[in-house]
Amino acid sequence: MVERRTLFGRLLPHLVLLAGVAVVAFPVYLAVVGSTHESAVIANGQMPLYPGAQAADTYYRTLFIGPGRTTREPVSGMLLNSFLMAMIIAVGKIAISILSAYAVVYFRFPLRMAAFWMIFVTLMLPVEVRIYPTYKVVADLGMLDSMAGLTLPLIASATATLLFRQFFMTVPDELVEASKIDGAGPFRFFKDTLLPLSRTNMAALFVILFIYGWNQYLWPLLITTRDDMQTIVIGIKKMIVTSDALTEWQIVMATAVLAMLPPVLVVVLMQKLFVRGLVETEK
Amino acid sequence: MASVTLTDVRKVYHGGVEAVRGVSFDVADGSFCVLVGPSGCGKSTLLRMVAGLETISGGTVRIGDRVVNDIEPSERDIAMVFQNYALYPHMSVYDNMAYGLRNRGTPKAEIDQRVREAARILDVEPYLDRRPKALSGGQRQRVAMGRAIVRKPQVFLFDEPLSNLDAKLRVQMRVEIKRLQRALGVTSLYVTHDQVEAMTLSDLLVVMNGGRVEQIGTPTELYRRPATRFVAGFIGSPAMNFLAGRIENEGTVTIDGHRIALGTPARGMLPGAAVEVGLRPEDLQLANGGGAQLSMEVEFVEELGATRLLHGRSAGGAITVQVPAAETRSSGTLGLAIDPALVHLFDPADGRRAGMAG
Ligand SMILES: Nc1ncnc2c1ncn2[C@@H]1O[C@H](COP(=O)(O)OP(=O)(O)OP(=O)(O)O)[C@@H](O)[C@H]1O
Ligand SMILES: [Mg+2]
């Protein structure tokens, strides 16, 4: 389809894309702007569209002191909690699922397919569905208000297991056989061949799972009560109180901006690997 | 070095597929054995049992004087070259060759020395730091060979190692494999379905069909005296012609009334019995003057440069004749002269070489 397009015809796609970007970017811009004004300015209901002068002060207070009137927790602690939770969930999910996929694909053991189907079926049972029994178990194990309670129930992952299984099935059998002849046992084959080949897949999954962990809301809300166990997503919610007068909006905005940064950083830093993991099959 | 001895080896896959049904043969130390046969005849299965990649359902496999049925592949002192090369994609050429040695705990200096020597022999020195992805098919093939030779194994196993290469490269690598095997003197088992590869490479040629061995021998033996119609049709290119005939007496067969003399008497065959008369295209000659025993109607001609193939019909069935390029006759009805010593007879009932035993 080679056609001479008019100026308008060439501009139109860009206009549509720009409109899309604006819709996505405007709220983010508002949050950034909001975090640079004094509390009173926003509380007045006059949200300015230009940056104010309070940025340094607001971010300092947000990170190290916390909103004076509501939660009083510095956001740096929440950031750390969220970061730890997202990391543990992402790394844990990848570790567990790559091992289970390895077992399901490369070993013959009794009830292998049964195990596979059981993993598969849990796809239908996300946290929200099994939240009561899961809460009960975690509570009985005494893991409320702990990092373990926050992350363990979220680590098992059928999706990641399935993805690794699909990938392993595309690895030629001859590689396993060549490894056997080269004297590499199951562990060596996993470490020397399968892991390096899965690198890009792991990177792609890591990005997705880190963001999944970072964005968790319902589960941390249930499981954490202590302020120092709070994640940043919960923290934002708690900063907003019904009475507008008490809400320090500039700090809420700053927290929102801070909450966006780590996922963005992860995506940006891992983008090259991430894209390769999605498109490339390096064999 | 070591010989390889198979005794009544069988393989039944899960689900009851009998891929190999009792195969016995013996590959002498240092010789080159080629397994050849049509697709699905069980060649790969047999080779993989020798490698230890497939369990052995029955019989024994010996390497040297050691029964290896229950020994791990890495302990069998073998090296294998796969059809798709099976190089580790994430490792450099150097690491691909060194990997097996490292796993065995060979000292670093020795690994380095062996890898560099193999690279030199195989002409892949400039690529040692590259990934397999950045190599051509022929270069990958060499690296796969290199991976095999650095291990200094007792036995080389090849499963159709050349079938992913283009025709020219295939011929070149074939010669190289043969030269290398001669130089190293390593006992080799080589699977192919290419009969030219089979003829040119082998000291010992094993023709398989349906999980069984049809015939074992040197390439010349199999070409000159095929034991079955199957072997006769498989070995030799273009393939042998088979014409329906009848025994007239010990010294003569007839094809649709045309009498053909036999070099060796057809002992033990009753006059009137049906036989298949096998005639190789290259053994047939166009008759000069009155010497024709058979005639053919030429239908079309294939030009091969040095020779020419005349395809057509004759009494008893379709026939192909190979004539030198200088031959001017290539159409119409042509008389054929047949050397009695080069007539093969097969029993149509079981396909065995008939009558002319001994
Ligand atoms: N894993 C398996 N399970 C069941 N049957 C199998 C298996 N592998 C091979 N077979 C069957 O065993 C028979 C022999 O297979 P094999 O791979 O040895 O053939 P081959 O002679 O190497 O053929 P090709 O020239 O096509 O490679 C075939 O009928 C095949 O379908
Ligand atoms: Mg095969």
mmCIF file of N, CA, C and O and ligand atoms in Angstrom, chain B residues 13-14 17-20 37-46 48 54 83 159-160 191-193, ligand 1:
data_model
loop_
_atom_site.group_PDB
_atom_site.id
_atom_site.type_symbol
_atom_site.label_atom_id
_atom_site.label_comp_id
_atom_site.label_asym_id
_atom_site.label_seq_id
_atom_site.Cartn_x
_atom_site.Cartn_y
_atom_site.Cartn_z
ATOM 1 N N TYR B 13 9.427 -48.722 21.923
ATOM 2 C CA TYR B 13 9.072 -47.448 22.552
ATOM 3 C C TYR B 13 7.808 -47.604 23.380
ATOM 4 O O TYR B 13 7.037 -48.541 23.176
ATOM 5 N N HIS B 14 7.589 -46.664 24.277
ATOM 6 C CA HIS B 14 6.315 -46.619 25.003
ATOM 7 C C HIS B 14 5.202 -46.589 23.978
ATOM 8 O O HIS B 14 5.269 -45.829 23.017
ATOM 9 N N VAL B 17 5.662 -49.246 19.890
ATOM 10 C CA VAL B 17 6.322 -49.159 18.586
ATOM 11 C C VAL B 17 7.637 -49.931 18.650
ATOM 12 O O VAL B 17 8.491 -49.643 19.465
ATOM 13 N N GLU B 18 7.761 -50.936 17.774
ATOM 14 C CA GLU B 18 9.007 -51.694 17.734
ATOM 15 C C GLU B 18 9.925 -51.048 16.714
ATOM 16 O O GLU B 18 9.810 -51.289 15.523
ATOM 17 N N ALA B 19 10.838 -50.226 17.187
ATOM 18 C CA ALA B 19 11.664 -49.466 16.248
ATOM 19 C C ALA B 19 12.863 -50.272 15.776
ATOM 20 O O ALA B 19 13.300 -50.142 14.646
ATOM 21 N N VAL B 20 13.412 -51.094 16.654
ATOM 22 C CA VAL B 20 14.561 -51.928 16.286
ATOM 23 C C VAL B 20 14.259 -53.358 16.728
ATOM 24 O O VAL B 20 13.913 -53.591 17.879
ATOM 25 N N GLY B 37 19.330 -46.460 5.417
ATOM 26 C CA GLY B 37 18.014 -47.063 5.248
ATOM 27 C C GLY B 37 16.993 -45.961 5.084
ATOM 28 O O GLY B 37 17.303 -44.787 5.297
ATOM 29 N N PRO B 38 15.777 -46.323 4.710
ATOM 30 C CA PRO B 38 14.755 -45.309 4.483
ATOM 31 C C PRO B 38 14.315 -44.661 5.799
ATOM 32 O O PRO B 38 14.628 -45.160 6.877
ATOM 33 N N SER B 39 13.606 -43.571 5.702
ATOM 34 C CA SER B 39 13.126 -42.857 6.883
ATOM 35 C C SER B 39 12.287 -43.781 7.766
ATOM 36 O O SER B 39 11.467 -44.537 7.268
ATOM 37 N N GLY B 40 12.537 -43.724 9.065
ATOM 38 C CA GLY B 40 11.739 -44.499 10.001
ATOM 39 C C GLY B 40 12.189 -45.931 10.175
ATOM 40 O O GLY B 40 11.516 -46.713 10.847
ATOM 41 N N CYS B 41 13.339 -46.294 9.610
ATOM 42 C CA CYS B 41 13.753 -47.695 9.695
ATOM 43 C C CYS B 41 14.460 -47.996 11.017
ATOM 44 O O CYS B 41 14.781 -49.146 11.298
ATOM 45 N N GLY B 42 14.702 -46.994 11.831
ATOM 46 C CA GLY B 42 15.274 -47.242 13.152
ATOM 47 C C GLY B 42 16.759 -46.955 13.267
ATOM 48 O O GLY B 42 17.380 -47.291 14.270
ATOM 49 N N LYS B 43 17.338 -46.300 12.263
ATOM 50 C CA LYS B 43 18.772 -46.004 12.319
ATOM 51 C C LYS B 43 19.118 -45.094 13.485
ATOM 52 O O LYS B 43 20.029 -45.384 14.260
ATOM 53 N N SER B 44 18.356 -43.984 13.599
ATOM 54 C CA SER B 44 18.660 -43.047 14.679
ATOM 55 C C SER B 44 18.483 -43.716 16.026
ATOM 56 O O SER B 44 19.283 -43.531 16.938
ATOM 57 N N THR B 45 17.408 -44.486 16.141
ATOM 58 C CA THR B 45 17.140 -45.167 17.398
ATOM 59 C C THR B 45 18.328 -46.044 17.790
ATOM 60 O O THR B 45 18.788 -46.022 18.938
ATOM 61 N N LEU B 46 18.850 -46.781 16.821
ATOM 62 C CA LEU B 46 19.968 -47.671 17.093
ATOM 63 C C LEU B 46 21.190 -46.868 17.549
ATOM 64 O O LEU B 46 21.839 -47.185 18.548
ATOM 65 N N ARG B 48 21.220 -43.925 18.877
ATOM 66 C CA ARG B 48 20.977 -43.302 20.180
ATOM 67 C C ARG B 48 21.082 -44.313 21.311
ATOM 68 O O ARG B 48 21.389 -43.950 22.440
ATOM 69 N N GLU B 54 18.959 -43.421 24.650
ATOM 70 C CA GLU B 54 17.713 -44.175 24.597
ATOM 71 C C GLU B 54 17.977 -45.473 25.360
ATOM 72 O O GLU B 54 19.051 -46.051 25.211
ATOM 73 N N GLN B 83 22.350 -33.807 13.883
ATOM 74 C CA GLN B 83 21.939 -33.224 12.604
ATOM 75 C C GLN B 83 21.833 -31.707 12.682
ATOM 76 O O GLN B 83 22.274 -31.003 11.798
ATOM 77 N N ASP B 159 24.689 -38.543 13.536
ATOM 78 C CA ASP B 159 23.327 -38.740 13.056
ATOM 79 C C ASP B 159 23.038 -37.729 11.949
ATOM 80 O O ASP B 159 22.763 -36.570 12.225
ATOM 81 N N GLU B 160 23.112 -38.166 10.725
ATOM 82 C CA GLU B 160 22.876 -37.318 9.554
ATOM 83 C C GLU B 160 23.525 -35.950 9.713
ATOM 84 O O GLU B 160 22.855 -34.930 9.608
ATOM 85 N N VAL B 191 25.025 -42.392 10.671
ATOM 86 C CA VAL B 191 23.686 -42.636 10.154
ATOM 87 C C VAL B 191 23.401 -41.688 9.007
ATOM 88 O O VAL B 191 23.688 -40.499 9.100
ATOM 89 N N THR B 192 22.840 -42.217 7.937
ATOM 90 C CA THR B 192 22.455 -41.347 6.818
ATOM 91 C C THR B 192 21.346 -42.032 6.036
ATOM 92 O O THR B 192 21.125 -43.230 6.176
ATOM 93 N N HIS B 193 20.606 -41.250 5.245
ATOM 94 C CA HIS B 193 19.742 -41.950 4.306
ATOM 95 C C HIS B 193 20.186 -41.651 2.878
ATOM 96 O O HIS B 193 19.495 -41.958 1.924
HETATM 97 N N1 LIG C 1 10.205 -41.306 21.126
HETATM 98 C C1 LIG C 1 9.548 -42.159 20.327
HETATM 99 N N2 LIG C 1 8.398 -42.737 20.722
HETATM 100 C C2 LIG C 1 7.739 -43.597 19.924
HETATM 101 N N3 LIG C 1 8.152 -43.964 18.699
HETATM 102 C C3 LIG C 1 9.288 -43.439 18.238
HETATM 103 C C4 LIG C 1 10.061 -42.506 19.023
HETATM 104 N N4 LIG C 1 11.138 -42.142 18.298
HETATM 105 C C5 LIG C 1 11.052 -42.805 17.135
HETATM 106 N N5 LIG C 1 9.956 -43.581 17.091
HETATM 107 C C6 LIG C 1 9.552 -44.478 15.977
HETATM 108 O O1 LIG C 1 10.571 -45.419 15.790
HETATM 109 C C7 LIG C 1 10.797 -45.651 14.414
HETATM 110 C C8 LIG C 1 12.258 -45.436 14.062
HETATM 111 O O2 LIG C 1 12.585 -44.091 14.274
HETATM 112 P P1 LIG C 1 14.031 -43.525 13.965
HETATM 113 O O3 LIG C 1 14.056 -42.106 14.434
HETATM 114 O O4 LIG C 1 15.047 -44.427 14.510
HETATM 115 O O5 LIG C 1 14.049 -43.545 12.379
HETATM 116 P P2 LIG C 1 15.217 -43.153 11.385
HETATM 117 O O6 LIG C 1 15.626 -44.396 10.691
HETATM 118 O O7 LIG C 1 16.269 -42.402 12.087
HETATM 119 O O8 LIG C 1 14.458 -42.230 10.351
HETATM 120 P P3 LIG C 1 14.930 -40.844 9.700
HETATM 121 O O9 LIG C 1 15.757 -41.195 8.523
HETATM 122 O O10 LIG C 1 13.629 -40.216 9.284
HETATM 123 O O11 LIG C 1 15.656 -40.069 10.732
HETATM 124 C C9 LIG C 1 9.851 -44.744 13.670
HETATM 125 O O12 LIG C 1 8.746 -45.512 13.282
HETATM 126 C C10 LIG C 1 9.443 -43.715 14.684
HETATM 127 O O13 LIG C 1 8.124 -43.302 14.454
#
